[in-house]
Coordinates of C-alpha atoms in Angstrom, one line a residue:
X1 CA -52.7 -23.3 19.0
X2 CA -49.5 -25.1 19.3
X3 CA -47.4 -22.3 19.3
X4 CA -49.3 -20.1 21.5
X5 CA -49.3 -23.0 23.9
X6 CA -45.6 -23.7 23.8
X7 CA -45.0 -19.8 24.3
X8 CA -47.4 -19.6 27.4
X9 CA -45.1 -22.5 28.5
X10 CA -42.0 -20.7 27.8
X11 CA -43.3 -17.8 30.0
X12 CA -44.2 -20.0 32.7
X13 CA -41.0 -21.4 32.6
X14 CA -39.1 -18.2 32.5
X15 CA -41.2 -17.2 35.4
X16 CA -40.1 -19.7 37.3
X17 CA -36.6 -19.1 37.0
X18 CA -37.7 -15.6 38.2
X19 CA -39.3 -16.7 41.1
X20 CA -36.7 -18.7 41.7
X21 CA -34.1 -16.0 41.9
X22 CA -36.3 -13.7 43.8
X23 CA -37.8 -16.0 46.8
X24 CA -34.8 -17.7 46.7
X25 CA -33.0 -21.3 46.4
X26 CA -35.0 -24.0 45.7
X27 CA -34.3 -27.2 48.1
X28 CA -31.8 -28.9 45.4
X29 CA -29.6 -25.7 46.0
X30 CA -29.6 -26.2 49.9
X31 CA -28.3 -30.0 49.8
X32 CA -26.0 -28.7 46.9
X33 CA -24.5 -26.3 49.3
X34 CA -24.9 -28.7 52.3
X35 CA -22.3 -31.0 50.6
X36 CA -20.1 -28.2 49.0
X37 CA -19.7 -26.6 52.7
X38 CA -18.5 -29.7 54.3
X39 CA -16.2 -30.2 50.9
X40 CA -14.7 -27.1 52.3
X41 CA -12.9 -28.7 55.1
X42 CA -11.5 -31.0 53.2
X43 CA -9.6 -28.2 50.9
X44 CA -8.2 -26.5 54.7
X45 CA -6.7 -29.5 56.0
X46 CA -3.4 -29.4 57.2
X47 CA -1.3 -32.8 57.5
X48 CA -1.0 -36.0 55.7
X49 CA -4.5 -36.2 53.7
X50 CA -6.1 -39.6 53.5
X51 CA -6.9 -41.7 50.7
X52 CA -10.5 -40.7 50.5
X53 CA -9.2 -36.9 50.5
X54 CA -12.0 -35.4 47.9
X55 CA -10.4 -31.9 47.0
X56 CA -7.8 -33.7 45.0
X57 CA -6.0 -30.2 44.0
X58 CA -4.6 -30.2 47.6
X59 CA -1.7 -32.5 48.9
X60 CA 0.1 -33.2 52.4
X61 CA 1.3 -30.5 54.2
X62 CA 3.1 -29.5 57.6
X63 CA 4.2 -32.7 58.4
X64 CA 6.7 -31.7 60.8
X65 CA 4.6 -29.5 62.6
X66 CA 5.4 -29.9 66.1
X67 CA 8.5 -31.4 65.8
X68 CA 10.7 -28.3 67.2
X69 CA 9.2 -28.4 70.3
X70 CA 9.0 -32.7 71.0
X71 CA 5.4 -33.2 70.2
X72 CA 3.6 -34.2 67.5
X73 CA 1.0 -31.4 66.0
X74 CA 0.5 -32.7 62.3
X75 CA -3.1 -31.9 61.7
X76 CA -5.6 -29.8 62.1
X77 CA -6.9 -27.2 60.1
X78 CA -5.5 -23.9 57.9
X79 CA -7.7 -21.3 59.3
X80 CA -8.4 -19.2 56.4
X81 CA -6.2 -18.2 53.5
X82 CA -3.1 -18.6 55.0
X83 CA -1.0 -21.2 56.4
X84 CA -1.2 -20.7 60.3
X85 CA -3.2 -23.0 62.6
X86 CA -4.9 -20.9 65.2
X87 CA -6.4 -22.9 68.0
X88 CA -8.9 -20.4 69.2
X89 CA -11.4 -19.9 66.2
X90 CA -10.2 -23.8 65.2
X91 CA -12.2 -24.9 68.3
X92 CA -14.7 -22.9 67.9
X93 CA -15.4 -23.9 64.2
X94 CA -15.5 -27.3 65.8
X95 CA -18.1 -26.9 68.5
X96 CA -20.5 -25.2 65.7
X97 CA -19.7 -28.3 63.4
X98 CA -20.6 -30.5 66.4
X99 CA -23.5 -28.4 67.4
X100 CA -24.8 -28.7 63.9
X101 CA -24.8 -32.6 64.1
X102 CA -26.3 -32.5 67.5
X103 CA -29.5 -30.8 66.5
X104 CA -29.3 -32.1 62.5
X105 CA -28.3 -35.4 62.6
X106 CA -30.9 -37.4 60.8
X107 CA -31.5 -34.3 58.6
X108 CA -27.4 -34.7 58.2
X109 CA -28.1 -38.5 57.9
X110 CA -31.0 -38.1 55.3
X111 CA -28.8 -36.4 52.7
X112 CA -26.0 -38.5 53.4
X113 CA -24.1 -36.0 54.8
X114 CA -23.7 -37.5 58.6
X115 CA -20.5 -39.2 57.7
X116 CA -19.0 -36.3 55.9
X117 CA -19.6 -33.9 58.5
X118 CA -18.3 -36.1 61.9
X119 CA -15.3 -37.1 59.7
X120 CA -15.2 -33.1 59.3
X121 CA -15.3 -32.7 63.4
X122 CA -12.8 -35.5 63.7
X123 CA -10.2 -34.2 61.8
X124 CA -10.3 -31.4 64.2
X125 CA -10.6 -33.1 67.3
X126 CA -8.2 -35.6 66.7
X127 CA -5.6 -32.5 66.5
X128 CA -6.9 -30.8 69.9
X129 CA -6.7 -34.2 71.0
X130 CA -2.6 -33.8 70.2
X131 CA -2.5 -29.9 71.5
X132 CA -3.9 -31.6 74.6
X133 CA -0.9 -34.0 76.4
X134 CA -1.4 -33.2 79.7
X135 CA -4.5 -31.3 82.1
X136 CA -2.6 -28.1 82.2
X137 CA -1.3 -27.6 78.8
X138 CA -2.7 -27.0 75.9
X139 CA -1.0 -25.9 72.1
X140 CA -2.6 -23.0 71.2
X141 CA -1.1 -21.9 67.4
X142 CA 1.4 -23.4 64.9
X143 CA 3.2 -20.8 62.6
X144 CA 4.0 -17.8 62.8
X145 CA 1.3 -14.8 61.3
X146 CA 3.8 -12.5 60.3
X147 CA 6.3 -14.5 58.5
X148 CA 3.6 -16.5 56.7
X149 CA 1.5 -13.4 55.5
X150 CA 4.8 -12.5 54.3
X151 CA 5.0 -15.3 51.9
X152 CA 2.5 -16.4 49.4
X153 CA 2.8 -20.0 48.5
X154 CA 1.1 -23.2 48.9
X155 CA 0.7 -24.8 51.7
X156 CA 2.4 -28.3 50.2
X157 CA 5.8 -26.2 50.1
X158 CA 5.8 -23.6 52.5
X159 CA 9.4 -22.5 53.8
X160 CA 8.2 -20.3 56.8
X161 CA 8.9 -21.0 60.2
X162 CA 6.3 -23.6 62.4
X163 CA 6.8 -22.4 65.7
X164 CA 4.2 -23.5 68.3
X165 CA 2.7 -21.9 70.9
X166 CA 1.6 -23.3 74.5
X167 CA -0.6 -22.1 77.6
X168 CA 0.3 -24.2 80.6
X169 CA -0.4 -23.1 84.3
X170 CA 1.9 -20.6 84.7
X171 CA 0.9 -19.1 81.4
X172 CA -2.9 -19.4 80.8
X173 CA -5.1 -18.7 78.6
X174 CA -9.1 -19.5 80.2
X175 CA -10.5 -18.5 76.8
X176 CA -8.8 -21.3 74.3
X177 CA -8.8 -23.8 76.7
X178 CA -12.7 -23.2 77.7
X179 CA -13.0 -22.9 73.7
X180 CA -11.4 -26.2 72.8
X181 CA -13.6 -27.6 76.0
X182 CA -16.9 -26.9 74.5
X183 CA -15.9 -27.9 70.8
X184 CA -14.6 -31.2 72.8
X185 CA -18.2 -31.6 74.8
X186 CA -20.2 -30.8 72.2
X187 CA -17.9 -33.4 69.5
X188 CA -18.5 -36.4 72.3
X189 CA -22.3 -35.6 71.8
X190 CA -22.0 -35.8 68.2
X191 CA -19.8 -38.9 68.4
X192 CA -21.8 -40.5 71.4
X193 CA -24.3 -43.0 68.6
X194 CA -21.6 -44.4 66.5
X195 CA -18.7 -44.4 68.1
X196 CA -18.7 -44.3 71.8
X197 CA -15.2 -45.2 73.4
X198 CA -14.1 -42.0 71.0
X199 CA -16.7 -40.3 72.5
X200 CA -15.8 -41.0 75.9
X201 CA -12.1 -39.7 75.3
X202 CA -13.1 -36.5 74.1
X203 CA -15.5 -35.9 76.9
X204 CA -12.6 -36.7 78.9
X205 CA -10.2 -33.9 77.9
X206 CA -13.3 -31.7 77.9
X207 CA -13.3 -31.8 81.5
X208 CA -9.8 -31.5 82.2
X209 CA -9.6 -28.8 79.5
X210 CA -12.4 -26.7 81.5
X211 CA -10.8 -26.8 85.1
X212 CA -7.8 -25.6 83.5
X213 CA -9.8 -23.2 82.1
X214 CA -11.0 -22.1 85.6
X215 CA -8.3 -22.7 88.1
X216 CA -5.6 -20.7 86.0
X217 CA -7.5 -17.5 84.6
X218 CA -5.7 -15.0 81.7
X219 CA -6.2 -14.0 78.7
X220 CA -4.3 -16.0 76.1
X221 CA -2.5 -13.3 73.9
X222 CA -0.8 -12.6 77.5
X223 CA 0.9 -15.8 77.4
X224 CA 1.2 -16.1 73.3
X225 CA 1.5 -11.9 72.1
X226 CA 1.9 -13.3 68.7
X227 CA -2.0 -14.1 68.6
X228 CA -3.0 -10.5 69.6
X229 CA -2.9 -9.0 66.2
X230 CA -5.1 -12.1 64.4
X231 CA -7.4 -13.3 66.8
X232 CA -7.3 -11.2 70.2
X233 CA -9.8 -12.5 72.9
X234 CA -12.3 -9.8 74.2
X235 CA -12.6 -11.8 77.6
X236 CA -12.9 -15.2 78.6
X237 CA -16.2 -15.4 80.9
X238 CA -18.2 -16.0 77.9
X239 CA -15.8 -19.7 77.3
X240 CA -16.2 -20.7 80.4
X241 CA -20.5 -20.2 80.0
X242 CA -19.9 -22.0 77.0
X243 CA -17.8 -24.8 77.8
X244 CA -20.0 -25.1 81.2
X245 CA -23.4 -25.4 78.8
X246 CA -21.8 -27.9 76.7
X247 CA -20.4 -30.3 79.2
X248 CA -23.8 -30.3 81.2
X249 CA -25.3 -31.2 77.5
X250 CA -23.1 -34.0 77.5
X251 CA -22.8 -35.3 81.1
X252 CA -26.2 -34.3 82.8
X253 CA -23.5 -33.6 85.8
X254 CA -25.5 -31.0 88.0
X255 CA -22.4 -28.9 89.2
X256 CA -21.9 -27.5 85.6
X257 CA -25.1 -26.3 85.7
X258 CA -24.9 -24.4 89.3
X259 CA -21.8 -22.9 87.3
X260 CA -23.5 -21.4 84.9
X261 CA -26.4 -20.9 87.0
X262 CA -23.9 -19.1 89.6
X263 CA -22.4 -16.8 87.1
X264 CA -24.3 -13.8 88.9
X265 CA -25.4 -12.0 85.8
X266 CA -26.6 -12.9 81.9
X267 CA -24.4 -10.0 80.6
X268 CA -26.6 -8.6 78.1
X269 CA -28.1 -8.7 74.8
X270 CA -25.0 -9.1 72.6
X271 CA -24.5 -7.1 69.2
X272 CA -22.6 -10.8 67.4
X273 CA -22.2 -14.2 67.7
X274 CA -18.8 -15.5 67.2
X275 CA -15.3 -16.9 67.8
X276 CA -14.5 -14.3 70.4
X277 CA -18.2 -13.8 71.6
X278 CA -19.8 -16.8 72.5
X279 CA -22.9 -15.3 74.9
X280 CA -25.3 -15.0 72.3
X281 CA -25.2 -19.2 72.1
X282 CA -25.0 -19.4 76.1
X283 CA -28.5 -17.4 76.3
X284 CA -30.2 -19.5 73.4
X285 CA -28.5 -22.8 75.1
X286 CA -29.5 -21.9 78.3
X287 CA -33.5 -20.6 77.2
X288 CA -33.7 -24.3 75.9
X289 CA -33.0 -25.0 79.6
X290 CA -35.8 -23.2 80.7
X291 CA -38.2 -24.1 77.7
X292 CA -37.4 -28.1 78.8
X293 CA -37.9 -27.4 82.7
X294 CA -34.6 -28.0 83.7
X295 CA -33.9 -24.9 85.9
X296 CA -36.9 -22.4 86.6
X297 CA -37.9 -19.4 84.6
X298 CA -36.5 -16.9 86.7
X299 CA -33.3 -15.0 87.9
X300 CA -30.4 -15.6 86.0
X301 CA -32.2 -18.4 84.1
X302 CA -34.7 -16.0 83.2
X303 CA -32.1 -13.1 82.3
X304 CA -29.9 -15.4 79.5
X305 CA -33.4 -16.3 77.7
X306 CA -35.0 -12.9 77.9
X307 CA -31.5 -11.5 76.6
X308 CA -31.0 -14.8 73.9
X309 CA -34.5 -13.6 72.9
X310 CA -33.9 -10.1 72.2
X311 CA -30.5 -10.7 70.2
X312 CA -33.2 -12.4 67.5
X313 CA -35.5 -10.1 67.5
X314 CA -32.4 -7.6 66.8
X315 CA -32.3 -10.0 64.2
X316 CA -35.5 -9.4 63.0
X317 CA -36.0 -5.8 63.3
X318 CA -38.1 -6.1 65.8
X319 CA -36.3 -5.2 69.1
X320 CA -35.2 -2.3 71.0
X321 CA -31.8 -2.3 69.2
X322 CA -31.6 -3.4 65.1
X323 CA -28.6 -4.9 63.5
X324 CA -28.4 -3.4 60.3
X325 CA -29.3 -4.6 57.0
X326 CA -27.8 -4.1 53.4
X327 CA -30.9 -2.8 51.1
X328 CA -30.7 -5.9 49.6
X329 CA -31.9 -7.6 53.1
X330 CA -28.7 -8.7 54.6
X331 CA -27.6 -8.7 58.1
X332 CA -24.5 -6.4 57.9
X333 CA -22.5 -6.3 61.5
X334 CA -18.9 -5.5 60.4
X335 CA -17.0 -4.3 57.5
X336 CA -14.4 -7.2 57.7
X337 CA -15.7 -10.7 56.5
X338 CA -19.2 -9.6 57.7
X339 CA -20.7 -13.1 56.8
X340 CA -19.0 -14.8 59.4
X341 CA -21.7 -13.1 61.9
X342 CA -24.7 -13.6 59.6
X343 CA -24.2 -17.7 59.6
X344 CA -24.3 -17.5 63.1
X345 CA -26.9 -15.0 63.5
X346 CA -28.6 -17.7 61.2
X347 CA -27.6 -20.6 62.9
X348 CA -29.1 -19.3 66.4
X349 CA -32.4 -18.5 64.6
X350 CA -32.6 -22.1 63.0
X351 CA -32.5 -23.8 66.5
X352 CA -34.2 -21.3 68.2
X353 CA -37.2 -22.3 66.2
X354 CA -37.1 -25.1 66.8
X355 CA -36.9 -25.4 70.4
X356 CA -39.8 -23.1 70.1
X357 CA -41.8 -25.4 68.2
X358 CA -41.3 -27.6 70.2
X359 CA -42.8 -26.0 72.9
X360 CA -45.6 -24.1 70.6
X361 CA -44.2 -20.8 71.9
X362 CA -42.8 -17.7 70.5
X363 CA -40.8 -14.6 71.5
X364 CA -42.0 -11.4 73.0
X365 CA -40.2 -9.1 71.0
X366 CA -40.4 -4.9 71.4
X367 CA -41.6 -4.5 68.1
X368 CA -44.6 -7.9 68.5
X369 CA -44.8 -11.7 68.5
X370 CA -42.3 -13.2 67.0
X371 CA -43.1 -17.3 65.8
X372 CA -41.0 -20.2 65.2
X373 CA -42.1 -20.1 61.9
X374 CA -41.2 -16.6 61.6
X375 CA -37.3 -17.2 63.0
X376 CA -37.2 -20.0 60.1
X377 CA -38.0 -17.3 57.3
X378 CA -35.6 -14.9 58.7
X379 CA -33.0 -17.8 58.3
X380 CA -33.8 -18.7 55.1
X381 CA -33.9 -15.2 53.8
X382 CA -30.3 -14.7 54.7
X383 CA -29.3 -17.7 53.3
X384 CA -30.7 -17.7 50.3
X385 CA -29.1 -14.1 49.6
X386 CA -25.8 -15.7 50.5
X387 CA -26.4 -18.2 48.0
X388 CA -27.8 -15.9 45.5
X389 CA -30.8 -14.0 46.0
X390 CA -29.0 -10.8 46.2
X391 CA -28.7 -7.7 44.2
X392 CA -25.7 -9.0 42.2
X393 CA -27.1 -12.4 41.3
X394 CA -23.6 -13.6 42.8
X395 CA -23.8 -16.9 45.2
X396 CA -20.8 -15.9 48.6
X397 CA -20.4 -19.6 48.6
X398 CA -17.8 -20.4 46.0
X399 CA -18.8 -23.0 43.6
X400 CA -22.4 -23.2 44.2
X401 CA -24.7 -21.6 41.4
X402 CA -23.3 -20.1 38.0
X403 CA -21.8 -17.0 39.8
X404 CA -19.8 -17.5 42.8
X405 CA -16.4 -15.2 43.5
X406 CA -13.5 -16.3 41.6
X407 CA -10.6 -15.0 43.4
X408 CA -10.8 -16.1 47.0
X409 CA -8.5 -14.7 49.0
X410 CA -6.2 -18.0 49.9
X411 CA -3.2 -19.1 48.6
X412 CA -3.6 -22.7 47.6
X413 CA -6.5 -22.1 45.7
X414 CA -4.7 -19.0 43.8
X415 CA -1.9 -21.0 43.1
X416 CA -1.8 -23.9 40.7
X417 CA -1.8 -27.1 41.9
X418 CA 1.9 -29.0 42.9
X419 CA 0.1 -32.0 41.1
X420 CA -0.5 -29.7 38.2
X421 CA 2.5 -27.9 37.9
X422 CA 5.4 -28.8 40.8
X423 CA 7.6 -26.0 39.8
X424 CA 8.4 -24.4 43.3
X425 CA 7.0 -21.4 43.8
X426 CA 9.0 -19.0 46.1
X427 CA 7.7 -17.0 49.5
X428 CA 8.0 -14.2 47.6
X429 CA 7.6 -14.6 43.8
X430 CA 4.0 -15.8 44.3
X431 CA 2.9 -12.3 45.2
X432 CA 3.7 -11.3 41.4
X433 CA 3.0 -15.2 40.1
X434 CA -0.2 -15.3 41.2
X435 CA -1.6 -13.0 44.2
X436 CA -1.6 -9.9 41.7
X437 CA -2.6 -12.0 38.7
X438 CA -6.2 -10.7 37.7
X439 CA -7.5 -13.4 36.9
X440 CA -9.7 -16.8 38.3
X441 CA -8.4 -18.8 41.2
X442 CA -6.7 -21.8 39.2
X443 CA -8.4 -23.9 42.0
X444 CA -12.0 -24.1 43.0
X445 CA -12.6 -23.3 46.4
X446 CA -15.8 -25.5 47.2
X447 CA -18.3 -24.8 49.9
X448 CA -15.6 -21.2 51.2
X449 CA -18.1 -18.6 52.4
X450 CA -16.3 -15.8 51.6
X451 CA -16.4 -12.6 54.1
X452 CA -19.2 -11.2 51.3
X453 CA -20.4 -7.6 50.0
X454 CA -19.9 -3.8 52.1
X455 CA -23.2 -2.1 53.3
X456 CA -24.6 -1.5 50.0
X457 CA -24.9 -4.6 48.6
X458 CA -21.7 -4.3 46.4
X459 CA -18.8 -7.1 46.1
X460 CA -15.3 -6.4 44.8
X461 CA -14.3 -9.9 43.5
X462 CA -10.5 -9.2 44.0
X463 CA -7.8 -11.4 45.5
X464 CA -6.2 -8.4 47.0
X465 CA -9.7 -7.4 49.2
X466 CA -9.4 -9.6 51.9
X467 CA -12.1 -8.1 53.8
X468 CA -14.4 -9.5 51.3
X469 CA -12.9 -11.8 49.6
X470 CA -10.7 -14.2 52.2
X471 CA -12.9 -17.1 53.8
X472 CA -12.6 -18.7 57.3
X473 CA -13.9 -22.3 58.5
X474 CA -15.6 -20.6 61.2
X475 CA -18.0 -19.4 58.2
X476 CA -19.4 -22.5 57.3
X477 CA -19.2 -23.8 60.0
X478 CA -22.6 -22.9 61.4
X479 CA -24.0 -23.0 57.8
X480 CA -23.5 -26.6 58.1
X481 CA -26.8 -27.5 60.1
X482 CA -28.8 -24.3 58.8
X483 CA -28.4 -26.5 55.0
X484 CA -29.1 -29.4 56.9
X485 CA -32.2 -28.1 58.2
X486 CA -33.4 -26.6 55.2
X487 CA -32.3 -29.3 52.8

């Protein structure tokens, strides 16, 4: 009897692992990858790193940023796997941080992540704080994209040139400024419990930051070209919603809510959430308007809810217009690091729900009612494939899980560490050292979301496929309270 008993528990248990796999990560998984996202910052930072620095592979870098131009730009963060700091998507990786703490605080607090992930915000908006010396100018990039994607070396000892980039008055730029308004607005929220006179300073620039923003209208890549070719803004209508939402979040100040109550139209259900398309999160902002009474359920109030709406049941299948999916159940909206839109997509879904709650109300959709509790599975589904319910077993958060990709597309984890080895390694000769070698990163990048697999499920774990295999912190970013929520 004692054998057949242990056996029937040896199924069981090998069931489990099965079930486990295929519904999904179990709750240990999310607060694993809650703190392995936030690690992720920590591994991007650009500057002189503190003594509590926990990715101890990395050292100081760009210390003389700035410099050239008379103003002090240490700081900040390396976009993705390469050396430049680009304000735009920086700023918006900071207002999803700070939304994430907004709506997940305690749950942030319970898994004592709080602290990590404001000390994650901070080191951002202490640098926008340092782009920011006066109401009408704002630094916009340090480095330059084409001679650092020339060069493939670590940050600690990179030769290339740090030129930086300003909009002023005469050369504007209404979408970074309105960007790094928001990120600002919604940081002083985040900031407001524990540490208010910080708070108060960021809410400060905010402000002056947004009627820049307004009274000097352009496109930025008109005023810096150089940022056309990396991160070219579609429009900047959509930052000025945004930054308009957030500072009436944090100031209750009526007249930037007949802004964005005057914009005339809600502009459509939107086919992405992201750094250059912020709607999506103006409608779902401005629905929790409506769903709290604030402004009335009609006109344009109406319009951003109805169309917020309609984005998530794209979402989930169930509206007049689909995103697709990989078989494998994925959102797929673009070849290039498709994830990026998938954490958002996520991230919208996860508060939606639970302003919905809330309110015990769900969504009309095309194809039926959708629930709170339904916009919570959806969520969770496309999480838990992106940490390893997926057809290759393979977790897209590097790190997490006994699979993860191994050669992330970013030079200081592909290179060994200065504190390892301090050999130089030259602009060029780390193309043959180490981008080409086919092997594992020599550094683990924990908590990167890399841009994940093509249509069909499949991942090319190869340094050289940046498409897939190069990360971003506006990834995680949203990720952030989506963990802290299901944690």
């Amino acid at each position: 009897m004692a054998s057949s008993s242990s056996s029937i528990v040896g199924v069981l248990v090998g069931l489990g692992v099965v079930l486990a796999h295929i519904h999904g990560c179990l709750g240990a998984d999310y607060k694993a990858a809650l703190t392995s996202s936030l690690l992720f910052y920590e591994a991007q930072r650009s500057g002189k790193l503190p003594h509590d620095q926990r990715i101890k592979w990395r050292g100081d870098s760009g210390l003389q940023d700035g410099k050239a131009s008379g103003i002090d730009l240490v700081g900040g963060y390396y976009d993705a796997g390469d050396h430049v700091k680009f304000g735009f998507p920086m700023a918006f990786t900071l207002t999803m941080l700070s939304w994430s703490v907004v709506e997940y605080g305690p749950q942030l607090g319970a898994k004592h992540e709080l602290q990590n992930a404001l000390t994650a915000i901070k080191w951002g908006t202490d640098y926008l704080l340092k782009a920011h010396p006066e109401p009408n100018v704002l630094y916009v990039q340090v480095g330059d994209g084409d001679s650092d994607h020339g060069c493939w070396m670590r940050p600690e000892e990179m030769t290339t040139p740090r030129p930086a980039y300003k909009i002023d008055a005469q050369h504007p730029g209404s979408d970074v400024a309105a960007e790094s308004a928001a990120a600002l607005a919604a940081a002083s929220i985040a900031f407001k419990a524990s540490d208010g006179r910080y708070s108060s300073k960021l809410l400060g620039h905010a402000k002056q930051l947004f009627e820049f923003a307004r009274n000097h209208q352009g496109l930025y890549q008109n005023s810096v070209p150089g940022v056309g070719q990396f991160y070219s803004s579609s429009g900047f209508q959509d930052e000025l919603l945004w930054a308009a939402v957030w500072l009436y979040r944090a100031t209750g100040d009526r007249a930037y809510l007949d802004y964005l109550g005057g914009s005339g139209n809600a502009v459509g259900t939107r086919t992405m959430f992201s750094w250059d398309d912020k709607f999506a999160g103006v409608q779902i902002l401005a629905a929790k308007l409506v769903l709290d009474g604030k402004v009335q359920a009609s006109g344009v109030w109406s319009d951003f809810k109805s169309q917020g709406e309609q984005f998530l049941c794209s979402c989930l299948q169930k509206g007049n217009n689909n995103f697709r999916k990989t078989p494998g159940g994925l959102l797929y909206f673009a070849d290039w690091n498709n994830l990026q839109y998938v954490t958002t997509a996520t991230f919208l879904a996860t508060v939606y729900s639970d302003y919905l709650a809330a309110k015990h109300a769900p969504i009309q959709c095309v194809g039926g009612l959708v629930q709170p509790s339904d916009l919570i599975s959806f969520a969770k589904s496309q999480v838990d494939y992106i940490l390893g319910s997926n057809p290759n077993g393979m977790s897209y958060m590097v790190g997490l899980g006994s699979k993860y990709p191994t050669q992330v597309h970013h030079r200081g984890a592909s290179i060994v560490s200065i504190k390892t080895n301090p050999a130089p390694v030259e602009c060029k000769a780390g193309f043959d050292l180490w981008f080409h070698k086919n092997a594992p990163n020599p550094n683990v990048l924990t908590g990167a979301v890399v841009g994940g697999p093509d249509i069909n499920d499949q991942y090319s774990d190869t340094r050289t496929n940046y498409n897939m295999a190069e990360t971003g912190t506006a990834n995680a970013a949203p990720f952030v309270g989506v963990l802290a929520r299901l944690a």
